[in-house]
CSV table of C-alpha atoms and ligand atoms in Angstrom, one decimal:
chain,number,residue,atom,x,y,z
A,1,UNK,CA,70.0,11.7,-57.5
A,2,UNK,CA,72.9,10.1,-59.3
A,3,UNK,CA,73.2,6.4,-59.0
A,4,UNK,CA,76.3,5.3,-57.2
A,5,UNK,CA,78.7,3.4,-59.4
A,6,UNK,CA,80.0,0.1,-58.0
A,7,UNK,CA,83.2,-1.6,-58.9
A,8,UNK,CA,83.0,-3.8,-61.9
A,9,UNK,CA,83.6,-7.6,-61.6
A,10,UNK,CA,86.8,-7.4,-63.6
A,11,UNK,CA,88.3,-4.8,-61.3
A,12,UNK,CA,87.3,-6.9,-58.3
A,13,UNK,CA,89.0,-9.9,-59.7
A,14,UNK,CA,92.2,-7.8,-60.1
A,15,UNK,CA,92.0,-6.4,-56.6
A,16,UNK,CA,91.5,-9.9,-55.2
A,17,UNK,CA,94.5,-11.1,-57.1
A,18,UNK,CA,96.6,-8.2,-55.7
A,19,UNK,CA,95.4,-9.0,-52.2
A,20,UNK,CA,95.8,-12.7,-52.6
A,21,UNK,CA,92.3,-13.4,-51.4
A,22,UNK,CA,88.7,-12.8,-52.2
A,23,UNK,CA,87.1,-9.5,-51.1
A,24,UNK,CA,84.0,-11.0,-49.4
A,25,UNK,CA,81.7,-8.0,-49.7
A,26,UNK,CA,83.4,-6.7,-52.8
A,27,UNK,CA,80.1,-6.0,-54.6
A,28,UNK,CA,79.5,-3.1,-52.1
A,29,UNK,CA,82.6,-1.2,-53.0
A,30,UNK,CA,82.0,2.1,-54.7
A,31,UNK,CA,84.1,2.9,-57.8
A,32,UNK,CA,87.2,5.0,-57.0
A,33,UNK,CA,87.3,3.7,-53.4
A,34,UNK,CA,90.9,3.0,-52.3
A,35,UNK,CA,91.2,-0.4,-50.7
A,36,UNK,CA,93.0,-0.1,-47.4
A,37,UNK,CA,94.7,-3.5,-47.8
A,38,UNK,CA,96.4,-2.2,-50.9
A,39,UNK,CA,97.7,0.9,-49.2
A,40,UNK,CA,99.8,-1.5,-47.2
A,41,UNK,CA,103.0,0.4,-46.5
A,42,UNK,CA,104.9,-2.9,-46.6
A,43,UNK,CA,106.2,-3.1,-50.1
A,44,UNK,CA,107.6,-6.5,-49.7
A,45,UNK,CA,104.2,-8.0,-49.0
A,46,UNK,CA,102.5,-5.7,-51.5
A,47,UNK,CA,104.8,-6.7,-54.4
A,48,UNK,CA,105.7,-10.2,-53.1
A,49,UNK,CA,109.3,-9.3,-52.8
A,50,UNK,CA,112.0,-10.9,-50.7
A,51,UNK,CA,112.6,-8.9,-47.5
A,52,UNK,CA,116.3,-8.6,-48.4
A,53,UNK,CA,115.4,-6.4,-51.3
A,54,UNK,CA,116.3,-2.7,-50.8
A,55,UNK,CA,113.8,0.1,-51.1
A,56,UNK,CA,115.4,3.2,-52.6
A,57,UNK,CA,112.2,5.3,-52.9
A,58,UNK,CA,108.5,4.9,-52.0
A,59,UNK,CA,107.1,7.8,-54.1
A,60,UNK,CA,107.4,6.3,-56.7
A,61,UNK,CA,108.3,2.8,-55.7
A,62,UNK,CA,111.9,1.9,-56.5
A,63,UNK,CA,113.5,-1.3,-55.1
A,64,UNK,CA,116.7,-3.1,-56.0
A,65,UNK,CA,118.2,-6.5,-55.4
A,66,UNK,CA,121.6,-7.3,-53.7
A,67,UNK,CA,124.1,-9.2,-55.8
A,68,UNK,CA,123.7,-12.5,-54.0
A,69,UNK,CA,119.9,-12.4,-54.5
A,70,UNK,CA,120.3,-12.6,-58.2
A,71,UNK,CA,121.9,-16.1,-58.1
A,72,UNK,CA,119.0,-17.8,-60.0
A,73,UNK,CA,119.5,-18.5,-63.6
A,74,UNK,CA,116.1,-17.0,-64.4
A,75,UNK,CA,115.2,-14.2,-62.0
A,76,UNK,CA,112.0,-14.9,-60.0
A,77,UNK,CA,109.7,-12.0,-59.2
A,78,UNK,CA,110.7,-11.8,-55.5
A,79,UNK,CA,114.3,-10.7,-56.6
A,80,UNK,CA,113.3,-8.5,-59.4
A,81,UNK,CA,114.1,-4.8,-59.1
A,82,UNK,CA,111.2,-2.3,-59.4
A,83,UNK,CA,111.8,1.0,-61.2
A,84,UNK,CA,108.7,3.2,-61.4
A,85,UNK,CA,108.6,6.8,-62.6
A,86,UNK,CA,105.0,7.4,-61.7
A,87,UNK,CA,102.1,5.8,-59.9
A,88,UNK,CA,101.1,2.3,-60.6
A,89,UNK,CA,97.7,2.3,-62.4
A,90,UNK,CA,94.9,1.4,-60.0
A,91,UNK,CA,91.9,-0.9,-60.9
A,92,UNK,CA,93.2,-2.6,-64.0
A,93,UNK,CA,90.5,-4.4,-65.8
A,94,UNK,CA,92.0,-6.8,-68.3
A,95,UNK,CA,88.7,-7.5,-70.0
A,96,UNK,CA,88.7,-3.8,-71.2
A,97,UNK,CA,92.5,-3.6,-71.8
A,98,UNK,CA,93.3,-2.1,-75.2
A,99,UNK,CA,96.4,-1.1,-77.0
A,100,UNK,CA,96.1,1.7,-79.5
A,101,UNK,CA,98.6,1.9,-82.5
A,102,UNK,CA,98.9,5.4,-84.0
A,103,UNK,CA,101.6,7.9,-85.1
A,104,UNK,CA,102.6,9.8,-88.2
A,105,UNK,CA,103.9,6.6,-90.0
A,106,UNK,CA,101.0,4.3,-89.4
A,107,UNK,CA,98.8,3.5,-92.4
A,108,UNK,CA,95.6,3.3,-90.4
A,109,UNK,CA,95.2,3.7,-86.7
A,110,UNK,CA,94.3,0.4,-85.1
A,111,UNK,CA,93.3,-1.0,-81.7
A,112,UNK,CA,93.7,-4.5,-80.3
A,113,UNK,CA,92.3,-6.0,-77.2
A,114,UNK,CA,94.6,-8.2,-75.1
A,115,UNK,CA,92.5,-11.2,-76.2
A,116,UNK,CA,93.0,-10.3,-79.9
A,117,UNK,CA,96.8,-10.0,-79.4
A,118,UNK,CA,96.9,-13.4,-77.7
A,119,UNK,CA,94.7,-15.2,-80.2
A,120,UNK,CA,95.8,-13.5,-83.5
A,121,UNK,CA,99.6,-13.8,-83.3
A,122,UNK,CA,102.0,-16.5,-82.6
A,123,UNK,CA,103.4,-16.5,-79.0
A,124,UNK,CA,107.1,-16.6,-78.2
A,125,UNK,CA,109.1,-17.0,-75.0
A,126,UNK,CA,112.6,-15.6,-74.4
A,127,UNK,CA,114.8,-15.0,-71.4
A,128,UNK,CA,115.6,-11.3,-71.7
A,129,UNK,CA,118.0,-9.2,-69.7
A,130,UNK,CA,116.6,-5.9,-68.4
A,131,UNK,CA,119.0,-3.5,-66.7
A,132,UNK,CA,118.1,0.0,-65.7
A,133,UNK,CA,120.3,2.6,-67.4
A,134,UNK,CA,121.1,4.0,-64.0
A,135,UNK,CA,122.2,0.8,-62.4
A,136,UNK,CA,125.5,1.6,-60.6
A,137,UNK,CA,124.7,5.3,-60.3
A,138,UNK,CA,125.6,5.4,-56.6
A,139,UNK,CA,129.3,5.3,-57.4
A,140,UNK,CA,129.5,8.5,-59.6
A,141,UNK,CA,131.4,11.5,-58.4
A,142,UNK,CA,130.3,14.2,-58.5
A,143,UNK,CA,127.1,12.4,-57.5
A,144,UNK,CA,124.3,12.1,-59.9
A,145,UNK,CA,120.7,12.8,-58.9
A,146,UNK,CA,118.2,10.0,-59.0
A,147,UNK,CA,117.8,6.6,-57.3
A,148,UNK,CA,121.1,5.6,-55.9
A,149,UNK,CA,121.2,2.1,-57.5
A,150,UNK,CA,124.2,0.0,-56.5
A,151,UNK,CA,124.3,-3.2,-58.5
A,152,UNK,CA,120.8,-4.7,-58.2
A,153,UNK,CA,118.8,-3.0,-61.0
A,154,UNK,CA,119.2,-5.9,-63.4
A,155,UNK,CA,117.2,-9.1,-64.0
A,156,UNK,CA,116.8,-11.8,-66.5
A,157,UNK,CA,113.3,-13.2,-66.5
A,158,UNK,CA,111.5,-15.3,-69.0
A,159,UNK,CA,109.0,-13.3,-71.0
A,160,UNK,CA,106.1,-14.6,-73.2
A,161,UNK,CA,104.2,-12.5,-75.7
A,162,UNK,CA,103.8,-11.7,-79.3
A,163,UNK,CA,106.4,-10.2,-81.5
A,164,UNK,CA,105.9,-6.4,-82.0
A,165,UNK,CA,107.0,-7.0,-85.6
A,166,UNK,CA,104.1,-9.3,-86.3
A,167,UNK,CA,101.7,-6.8,-85.0
A,168,UNK,CA,103.3,-3.9,-86.9
A,169,UNK,CA,103.2,-5.9,-90.1
A,170,UNK,CA,99.5,-6.7,-89.5
A,171,UNK,CA,98.8,-3.0,-89.2
A,172,UNK,CA,101.0,-1.7,-91.9
A,173,UNK,CA,103.3,1.3,-91.6
A,174,UNK,CA,104.8,3.8,-94.0
A,175,UNK,CA,108.3,3.8,-95.5
A,176,UNK,CA,109.3,6.8,-93.4
A,177,UNK,CA,108.9,5.1,-90.0
A,178,UNK,CA,112.0,5.5,-87.9
A,179,UNK,CA,111.0,5.0,-84.3
A,180,UNK,CA,108.3,3.6,-82.1
A,181,UNK,CA,107.2,5.3,-78.8
A,182,UNK,CA,105.2,3.6,-76.1
A,183,UNK,CA,102.4,5.0,-74.0
A,184,UNK,CA,101.2,3.5,-70.7
A,185,UNK,CA,98.6,3.6,-68.0
A,186,UNK,CA,100.7,4.7,-65.1
A,187,UNK,CA,100.0,8.3,-63.9
A,188,UNK,CA,102.3,11.3,-63.2
A,189,UNK,CA,103.2,11.9,-59.6
A,190,UNK,CA,101.8,15.4,-59.8
A,191,UNK,CA,98.4,13.8,-60.5
A,192,UNK,CA,98.2,15.8,-63.8
A,193,UNK,CA,96.4,13.4,-66.2
A,194,UNK,CA,97.9,15.3,-69.2
A,195,UNK,CA,101.4,14.3,-68.2
A,196,UNK,CA,103.0,11.0,-69.0
A,197,UNK,CA,105.5,9.8,-66.3
A,198,UNK,CA,107.6,8.2,-69.1
A,199,UNK,CA,107.1,7.5,-72.8
A,200,UNK,CA,110.2,6.2,-74.4
A,201,UNK,CA,110.9,4.0,-77.4
A,202,UNK,CA,113.3,2.4,-79.8
A,203,UNK,CA,114.3,2.7,-83.4
A,204,UNK,CA,112.4,0.6,-86.0
A,205,UNK,CA,115.3,-1.8,-86.3
A,206,UNK,CA,115.1,-2.7,-82.6
A,207,UNK,CA,111.3,-2.8,-82.7
A,208,UNK,CA,111.4,-5.3,-85.5
A,209,UNK,CA,113.8,-7.8,-83.8
A,210,UNK,CA,112.6,-11.3,-83.1
A,211,UNK,CA,113.0,-10.8,-79.4
A,212,UNK,CA,111.1,-7.5,-79.1
A,213,UNK,CA,107.8,-8.5,-77.5
A,214,UNK,CA,104.5,-7.3,-76.4
A,215,UNK,CA,104.6,-9.5,-73.3
A,216,UNK,CA,101.8,-10.7,-71.1
A,217,UNK,CA,103.6,-13.3,-69.1
A,218,UNK,CA,106.7,-13.3,-66.9
A,219,UNK,CA,108.1,-16.6,-65.8
A,220,UNK,CA,105.0,-18.4,-67.1
A,221,UNK,CA,102.5,-16.4,-65.1
A,222,UNK,CA,100.6,-13.1,-65.6
A,223,UNK,CA,103.1,-10.3,-65.3
A,224,UNK,CA,103.1,-9.0,-61.7
A,225,UNK,CA,101.4,-5.6,-61.2
A,226,UNK,CA,104.6,-3.7,-60.4
A,227,UNK,CA,106.3,-5.1,-63.6
A,228,UNK,CA,103.6,-4.0,-66.1
A,229,UNK,CA,100.5,-6.1,-65.8
A,230,UNK,CA,98.7,-6.9,-68.0
A,231,UNK,CA,100.9,-5.9,-71.0
A,232,UNK,CA,104.4,-4.8,-71.4
A,233,UNK,CA,106.9,-3.9,-74.2
A,234,UNK,CA,110.2,-5.8,-73.8
A,235,UNK,CA,113.3,-4.6,-75.6
A,236,UNK,CA,116.0,-6.7,-74.0
A,237,UNK,CA,119.6,-5.5,-73.9
A,238,UNK,CA,118.6,-1.9,-74.1
A,239,UNK,CA,118.2,0.3,-71.0
A,240,UNK,CA,115.1,-1.1,-69.4
A,241,UNK,CA,113.4,2.3,-69.6
A,242,UNK,CA,112.7,1.3,-73.2
A,243,UNK,CA,110.5,-1.6,-72.0
A,244,UNK,CA,107.2,0.2,-71.3
A,245,UNK,CA,105.1,-1.3,-68.5
A,246,UNK,CA,101.3,-1.1,-68.4
A,247,UNK,CA,101.4,-0.7,-72.1
A,248,UNK,CA,98.3,0.8,-73.8
A,249,UNK,CA,99.7,2.5,-76.8
A,250,UNK,CA,102.4,2.4,-79.5
A,251,UNK,CA,103.1,5.4,-81.8
A,252,UNK,CA,104.9,4.7,-85.1
A,253,UNK,CA,106.9,7.8,-85.5
A,254,UNK,CA,108.5,9.4,-88.6
A,255,UNK,CA,111.1,11.0,-86.3
A,256,UNK,CA,113.0,10.0,-83.1
A,257,UNK,CA,110.3,9.6,-80.5
A,258,UNK,CA,110.1,12.8,-78.4
A,259,UNK,CA,108.0,11.5,-75.4
A,260,UNK,CA,108.8,12.1,-71.7
A,261,UNK,CA,112.3,11.1,-70.8
A,262,UNK,CA,113.6,10.9,-74.4
A,263,UNK,CA,115.3,14.3,-74.3
A,264,UNK,CA,117.7,16.4,-72.2
A,265,UNK,CA,119.8,14.4,-69.8
A,266,UNK,CA,117.2,11.6,-69.4
A,267,UNK,CA,118.6,8.3,-70.6
A,268,UNK,CA,121.1,10.3,-72.7
A,269,UNK,CA,124.9,10.5,-72.2
A,270,UNK,CA,127.5,12.8,-73.7
A,271,UNK,CA,128.3,11.5,-77.2
A,272,UNK,CA,132.0,12.1,-76.4
A,273,UNK,CA,133.6,11.6,-73.0
A,274,UNK,CA,133.6,14.7,-70.8
A,275,UNK,CA,135.4,15.7,-67.6
A,276,UNK,CA,133.4,14.9,-64.4
A,277,UNK,CA,131.0,17.6,-63.6
A,278,UNK,CA,131.3,19.3,-67.0
A,279,UNK,CA,128.2,21.0,-68.5
A,280,UNK,CA,127.1,19.3,-71.7
A,281,UNK,CA,125.2,21.0,-74.5
A,282,UNK,CA,121.9,19.4,-75.4
A,283,UNK,CA,123.0,18.7,-79.0
A,284,UNK,CA,126.1,16.8,-77.6
A,285,UNK,CA,124.0,14.3,-75.8
A,286,UNK,CA,123.2,10.9,-77.4
A,287,UNK,CA,120.3,8.5,-76.6
A,288,UNK,CA,121.5,5.3,-74.8
A,289,UNK,CA,121.0,2.3,-77.0
A,290,UNK,CA,122.5,-1.2,-76.4
A,291,UNK,CA,123.8,-1.5,-72.8
A,292,UNK,CA,127.5,-2.1,-72.2
A,293,UNK,CA,129.2,-5.4,-71.2
A,294,UNK,CA,128.8,-6.2,-67.5
A,295,UNK,CA,128.8,-9.0,-65.0
A,296,UNK,CA,127.8,-9.8,-61.4
A,297,UNK,CA,129.2,-12.3,-58.9
A,298,UNK,CA,126.0,-13.8,-57.3
A,299,UNK,CA,127.7,-16.4,-55.2
A,300,UNK,CA,129.1,-16.2,-52.6
A,301,UNK,CA,127.7,-13.0,-51.0
A,302,UNK,CA,130.5,-10.4,-50.4
A,303,UNK,CA,132.0,-11.0,-47.0
A,304,UNK,CA,132.1,-14.8,-47.2
A,305,UNK,CA,134.4,-16.5,-44.7
A,306,UNK,CA,136.0,-19.8,-45.7
A,307,UNK,CA,136.8,-21.9,-42.6
A,308,UNK,CA,139.5,-24.5,-42.9
A,309,UNK,CA,139.4,-24.6,-46.7
A,310,UNK,CA,141.1,-22.7,-49.4
A,311,UNK,CA,138.8,-23.6,-52.4
A,312,UNK,CA,135.7,-21.7,-53.4
A,313,UNK,CA,133.4,-22.0,-56.5
A,314,UNK,CA,132.1,-18.6,-57.5
A,315,UNK,CA,129.3,-18.1,-59.9
A,316,UNK,CA,127.3,-15.3,-61.5
A,317,UNK,CA,126.0,-13.8,-64.8
A,318,UNK,CA,127.4,-11.7,-67.6
A,319,UNK,CA,125.6,-9.8,-70.3
A,320,UNK,CA,126.5,-7.4,-73.1
A,321,UNK,CA,123.4,-5.5,-74.4
A,322,UNK,CA,122.9,-6.5,-78.1
A,323,UNK,CA,126.1,-8.5,-78.1
A,324,UNK,CA,127.1,-11.8,-76.7
A,325,UNK,CA,129.7,-12.2,-73.9
A,326,UNK,CA,132.7,-13.9,-75.3
A,327,UNK,CA,134.8,-14.6,-72.3
A,328,UNK,CA,134.8,-14.1,-68.5
A,329,UNK,CA,137.7,-13.9,-66.1
A,330,UNK,CA,138.4,-13.3,-62.4
A,331,UNK,CA,141.3,-11.9,-60.4
A,332,UNK,CA,142.1,-12.4,-56.7
A,333,UNK,CA,145.2,-10.1,-56.7
A,334,UNK,CA,143.5,-6.7,-57.3
A,335,UNK,CA,143.6,-7.1,-61.1
A,336,UNK,CA,147.2,-7.9,-61.5
A,337,UNK,CA,146.6,-11.3,-63.1
A,338,UNK,CA,143.4,-12.9,-64.5
A,339,UNK,CA,142.1,-16.4,-64.7
A,340,UNK,CA,139.4,-17.8,-67.0
A,341,UNK,CA,135.9,-18.6,-65.8
A,342,UNK,CA,133.7,-21.2,-67.4
A,343,UNK,CA,131.1,-19.3,-69.4
A,344,UNK,CA,127.8,-20.8,-70.7
A,345,UNK,CA,126.2,-19.7,-74.0
A,346,UNK,CA,123.0,-17.7,-73.6
A,347,UNK,CA,119.7,-19.6,-73.6
A,348,UNK,CA,118.7,-17.2,-76.5
A,349,UNK,CA,119.9,-13.9,-77.9
A,350,UNK,CA,119.7,-11.1,-75.2
A,351,UNK,CA,119.7,-13.5,-72.3
A,352,UNK,CA,122.4,-13.2,-69.7
A,353,UNK,CA,125.0,-15.9,-69.5
A,354,UNK,CA,126.1,-17.9,-66.5
A,355,UNK,CA,129.7,-18.2,-65.4
A,356,UNK,CA,131.5,-20.1,-62.7
A,357,UNK,CA,135.1,-20.6,-61.5
A,358,UNK,CA,136.9,-22.8,-59.0
A,359,UNK,CA,139.2,-20.6,-57.0
A,360,UNK,CA,142.2,-21.9,-55.0
A,361,UNK,CA,143.4,-19.3,-52.5
A,362,UNK,CA,147.2,-19.6,-51.8
A,363,UNK,CA,147.0,-19.0,-48.0
A,364,UNK,CA,144.9,-17.6,-45.2
A,365,UNK,CA,143.9,-14.0,-45.3
A,366,UNK,CA,141.8,-11.3,-46.9
A,367,UNK,CA,141.0,-11.4,-50.6
A,368,UNK,CA,138.9,-9.6,-53.1
A,369,UNK,CA,137.5,-11.5,-56.1
A,370,UNK,CA,137.0,-9.3,-59.1
A,371,UNK,CA,135.1,-10.4,-62.2
A,372,UNK,CA,135.5,-9.0,-65.7
A,373,UNK,CA,133.5,-9.9,-68.9
A,374,UNK,CA,134.5,-9.3,-72.5
A,375,UNK,CA,131.9,-8.9,-75.3
A,376,UNK,CA,132.0,-10.2,-78.8
A,377,UNK,CA,133.6,-6.9,-80.0
A,378,UNK,CA,136.5,-7.6,-77.6
A,379,UNK,CA,135.4,-4.8,-75.2
A,380,UNK,CA,136.1,-5.5,-71.6
A,381,UNK,CA,134.5,-4.0,-68.5
A,382,UNK,CA,136.5,-1.2,-66.9
A,383,UNK,CA,138.0,-1.9,-63.5
A,384,UNK,CA,137.0,1.5,-62.2
A,385,UNK,CA,134.1,3.9,-63.0
A,386,UNK,CA,133.7,4.6,-66.7
A,387,UNK,CA,132.9,7.9,-68.3
A,388,UNK,CA,131.1,10.4,-66.0
A,389,UNK,CA,127.8,11.7,-67.3
A,390,UNK,CA,125.2,14.1,-65.8
A,391,UNK,CA,122.6,11.4,-64.8
A,392,UNK,CA,125.0,8.7,-63.8
A,393,UNK,CA,124.2,6.1,-66.4
A,394,UNK,CA,126.1,3.1,-67.8
A,395,UNK,CA,128.4,2.2,-64.9
A,396,UNK,CA,129.7,-1.1,-66.0
A,397,UNK,CA,132.8,-1.3,-63.7
A,398,UNK,CA,133.9,-4.7,-62.5
A,399,UNK,CA,132.0,-6.2,-59.7
A,400,UNK,CA,134.0,-7.2,-56.6
A,401,UNK,CA,133.4,-9.3,-53.5
A,402,UNK,CA,135.4,-9.7,-50.3
A,403,UNK,CA,136.4,-13.2,-49.1
A,404,UNK,CA,138.2,-14.1,-45.9
A,405,UNK,CA,140.1,-17.4,-45.8
A,406,UNK,CA,140.6,-18.4,-42.2
B,501,MTE,N1,105.0,2.7,-68.0
B,501,MTE,C1,106.2,2.6,-67.5
B,501,MTE,N2,107.1,1.8,-68.0
B,501,MTE,C2,108.4,1.8,-67.5
B,501,MTE,C3,108.7,2.6,-66.4
B,501,MTE,C4,107.7,3.4,-65.8
B,501,MTE,O1,107.9,4.1,-64.8
B,501,MTE,N3,106.5,3.4,-66.4
B,501,MTE,N4,110.0,2.6,-65.9
B,501,MTE,C5,111.0,2.1,-66.9
B,501,MTE,C6,112.4,2.0,-66.3
B,501,MTE,S1,113.3,3.4,-66.1
B,501,MTE,C7,112.9,0.8,-66.0
B,501,MTE,S2,114.5,0.6,-65.5
B,501,MTE,C8,112.1,-0.5,-66.2
B,501,MTE,C9,112.0,-1.2,-64.9
B,501,MTE,O2,111.3,-2.4,-65.0
B,501,MTE,P1,110.9,-3.2,-63.7
B,501,MTE,O3,110.3,-2.3,-62.7
B,501,MTE,O4,109.9,-4.2,-64.2
B,501,MTE,O5,112.1,-3.9,-63.2
B,501,MTE,O6,110.7,-0.2,-66.6
B,501,MTE,C10,110.6,0.8,-67.6
B,501,MTE,N5,109.3,0.9,-68.0
B,502,MO,MO1,115.5,2.8,-65.6
C-alpha cells in the first residue's frame, strides 16, 4: 500500500497565512487536498480587497479599482487591481522556491533559491507604476474582447527586491542577448501543464535598468498571493504584463522572446494608425513598450456635490511610462481653456506623480472637470479615445469627473 503524503510544514504555513489563521489539525491534511476556506467565493476576503473594488472576471480573477479608490500616494493592496491570465499557483512553499536562469544567450544555466537572491544581492526599494496595457479598454468601438477595464487597472506600490541586472551580471550572458522572457508558476485555465498562461518579457536594455527588480516585497511586506508571492519581476512604466508574477524562471534570449502572449494581437498594436475595425497583418503589429502619458483624478469621486461653496481642491496622479510628466492641467469648460495644476516630482524614476489644483467655479450648476498630463517629450493626453487597435490597448484619453455646485 502506498503511504499517504501529508502536506509539508512550509505549505501549511502558506495556507495559514492565506487564511489569516492557523489550521489547527493541519498535519492531517493530505497533499493535493483543496482547503474549503480557500475556495471562498468572496474574492474581497480572499484577496483582502476593499469591497468597492469591481470584479470583472472570476475565471481567472480580474478585479479593478475605481478612480477615487486610488487616492493614496502609494497604492495599498486593498485597492490594487488584479489581472490574472491563469490560475493562481496553489500550495506555494517558499522554502523550496527556486528561479532558473536559462536561454540561448546564457553562459551557464543557473538556479537561485529565494534565500540566495535575498542574501547575495543588494536590495533596492522603488515606487513603480504598473498599468495593464488594456486599462481603458471598455471605451473602444468597435469593442475589443477581453476584460472591460475602465480606469482602475493601474497602481503604484513600493516594491523591494534585487536588481535583475545584478543577477544577470552574476550569471554572465553572451553578447548576442537581446531579450529576457519570464516563466511563472501559475497554471493554464485548460489545466494543461504544458501550456503557460503568459510568458512575456522585455528587451535587455529594459532588463538592465536600475529599477527593474526581482521583487519579494510590496509596501514593506511579503507580496500578496494574487500579486505574485513569493517572487515577481517588476518592469515599471511598461505594460504590467511584462511584470511576471509567481516568477520561477528567466530565459536570456538571442531573439525577441516568443512566449505566450508575445505574438499576434496580444500586447501588440498596429505600428501605424488604422481605421477602427480594420484587419491588421501580423507583420504590421508592434510590441507595446513604454506606456503613454496618462492621469487620473482621484479626489473627489465623480458626482461630487458642493453645497454652499464654489471652491474645490482636486487631486490625482499622472504617469508617462519611461518618461516623466512635465506638466498637468485641468479644464472646467469642456476643454475650451486649461489651467495649471500643481505637480510634484516623482519619488523616483517610474513612480507616478501627484497633482492638485484649487478650482473656483463661477456659479451654481453642472460642471465636468477634465485633467490632462503632458510628458517630457511634450506629448499630451488626447481628449477622446486614441488609435483603435484590435485588443483595445493604450487608451490614455483624459479622465473626467462630474461636479455639481448647488
Ligand atoms: N505569472 C503571471 N504574471 C502576470 C500575469 C499573469 O497572469 N501571470 N498577468 C500580467 C498582467 S496582464 C498584468 S496587467 C499584471 C497585473 O498585475 P497585478 O495583478 O499584480 O495587478 O501582471 C502581469 N503578470
Ligand atoms: Mo495586463
